[in-house]
Amino acid sequence: TVTAMILLDGRSLTLDGLGAIAYERAPVSLTSEARARVTAARGVVDTFARGDQPAYGINTGFGSFAEVRIPAESLAELQVNLVRSHAAGVGDPLPIPVVRATMALRANVLAKGFSGIRLETLDALIDLLNHGVHPVVPSRGSVGASGDLAPLAHLALVLIGEGEAWHEDRRIPGAGALALAGLAPVTLAPKEGLALINGTQPSTALLGLALQAALRLVRAADITAAMSIDGLQGSTRPFDPRIHAARGLAGQAESAENLRNLLEGSAINAAHAN
């Protein structure tokens, strides 16, 4: 079956949608509203890039070099060097579903229209996702609340035709992976390297997919319990809401309600009617 298209607008992506992108390879696209916001934000960046007024990360250095002015002819090189210098992760690569979730979450954040990325660069990131070009992203290297700079830099490297990506089970050069998918590398414009790596999407992807798996386990546990009760001709009376209301524990009451719903209408359980 074909998985439905998931539209990114920066606001409405759900946990189930993220799981569909990660595991079922659901296709992704931007809403027209998101495209308009991204275009408008880019106009602001272009204005600063053309002007003489210092603007952090656009025509200045980063961090302790924030006061250093970068000449106009070096602004694109600055962004590439930012990505290359931060692509210093180590350890086992993140699994492909986590990489896919990371790409989707980063695209979703950029769709809010606050980061100043060009629309064509954001479209290129979404193209990677939709064509199954999955960057090799080392699992160690995040700097926590300051951002998953290293993992996101490894992702961004493939976008510019560098780094490594998975082709089936093989690690191949990023440029080769783009070529196999019929995609062209992006030439970064001012601010775009910063827009691609300044976030916490790998951490969010790991947490989001773990939470989705935990919720699936909880649902499976309730279903298993209900089937066991039915198979053993057990009673539904212990799940009476009044018993659980007396304890005052919301999760307990919810689990009892789940079991009542699952066992409702059971022909086997009718043996307990009287």
mmCIF file of N, CA and C in Angstrom, residues 103 120 122-133 181 183:
data_model
loop_
_atom_site.group_PDB
_atom_site.id
_atom_site.type_symbol
_atom_site.label_atom_id
_atom_site.label_comp_id
_atom_site.label_asym_id
_atom_site.label_seq_id
_atom_site.Cartn_x
_atom_site.Cartn_y
_atom_site.Cartn_z
ATOM 1 N N MET A 103 15.754 14.113 9.629
ATOM 2 C CA MET A 103 15.594 14.926 8.422
ATOM 3 C C MET A 103 14.203 15.563 8.386
ATOM 4 N N GLU A 120 14.678 26.609 -2.055
ATOM 5 C CA GLU A 120 15.242 25.518 -2.869
ATOM 6 C C GLU A 120 16.147 24.599 -2.048
ATOM 7 N N LEU A 122 15.671 23.953 1.251
ATOM 8 C CA LEU A 122 14.735 23.146 2.043
ATOM 9 C C LEU A 122 14.098 22.068 1.173
ATOM 10 N N ASP A 123 13.727 22.423 -0.062
ATOM 11 C CA ASP A 123 13.184 21.420 -0.997
ATOM 12 C C ASP A 123 14.210 20.321 -1.263
ATOM 13 N N ALA A 124 15.487 20.690 -1.349
ATOM 14 C CA ALA A 124 16.541 19.689 -1.598
ATOM 15 C C ALA A 124 16.663 18.729 -0.415
ATOM 16 N N LEU A 125 16.513 19.236 0.815
ATOM 17 C CA LEU A 125 16.534 18.370 1.999
ATOM 18 C C LEU A 125 15.361 17.388 1.961
ATOM 19 N N ILE A 126 14.193 17.884 1.583
ATOM 20 C CA ILE A 126 13.011 17.015 1.478
ATOM 21 C C ILE A 126 13.183 16.000 0.348
ATOM 22 N N ASP A 127 13.864 16.416 -0.741
ATOM 23 C CA ASP A 127 14.148 15.484 -1.842
ATOM 24 C C ASP A 127 15.019 14.316 -1.367
ATOM 25 N N LEU A 128 16.009 14.614 -0.518
ATOM 26 C CA LEU A 128 16.832 13.530 0.039
ATOM 27 C C LEU A 128 15.953 12.500 0.725
ATOM 28 N N LEU A 129 15.030 13.001 1.537
ATOM 29 C CA LEU A 129 14.129 12.128 2.295
ATOM 30 C C LEU A 129 13.254 11.303 1.358
ATOM 31 N N ASN A 130 12.645 11.970 0.383
ATOM 32 C CA ASN A 130 11.711 11.284 -0.517
ATOM 33 C C ASN A 130 12.392 10.336 -1.494
ATOM 34 N N HIS A 131 13.693 10.554 -1.760
ATOM 35 C CA HIS A 131 14.431 9.664 -2.669
ATOM 36 C C HIS A 131 15.242 8.611 -1.919
ATOM 37 N N GLY A 132 15.103 8.579 -0.595
ATOM 38 C CA GLY A 132 15.804 7.556 0.182
ATOM 39 C C GLY A 132 17.306 7.742 0.227
ATOM 40 N N VAL A 133 17.784 8.993 0.164
ATOM 41 C CA VAL A 133 19.217 9.270 0.330
ATOM 42 C C VAL A 133 19.431 9.550 1.815
ATOM 43 N N ALA A 181 20.412 8.977 -7.095
ATOM 44 C CA ALA A 181 19.017 9.395 -6.920
ATOM 45 C C ALA A 181 18.594 10.458 -7.934
ATOM 46 N N LEU A 183 19.804 13.506 -8.063
ATOM 47 C CA LEU A 183 19.763 14.799 -7.382
ATOM 48 C C LEU A 183 21.093 15.524 -7.526
#
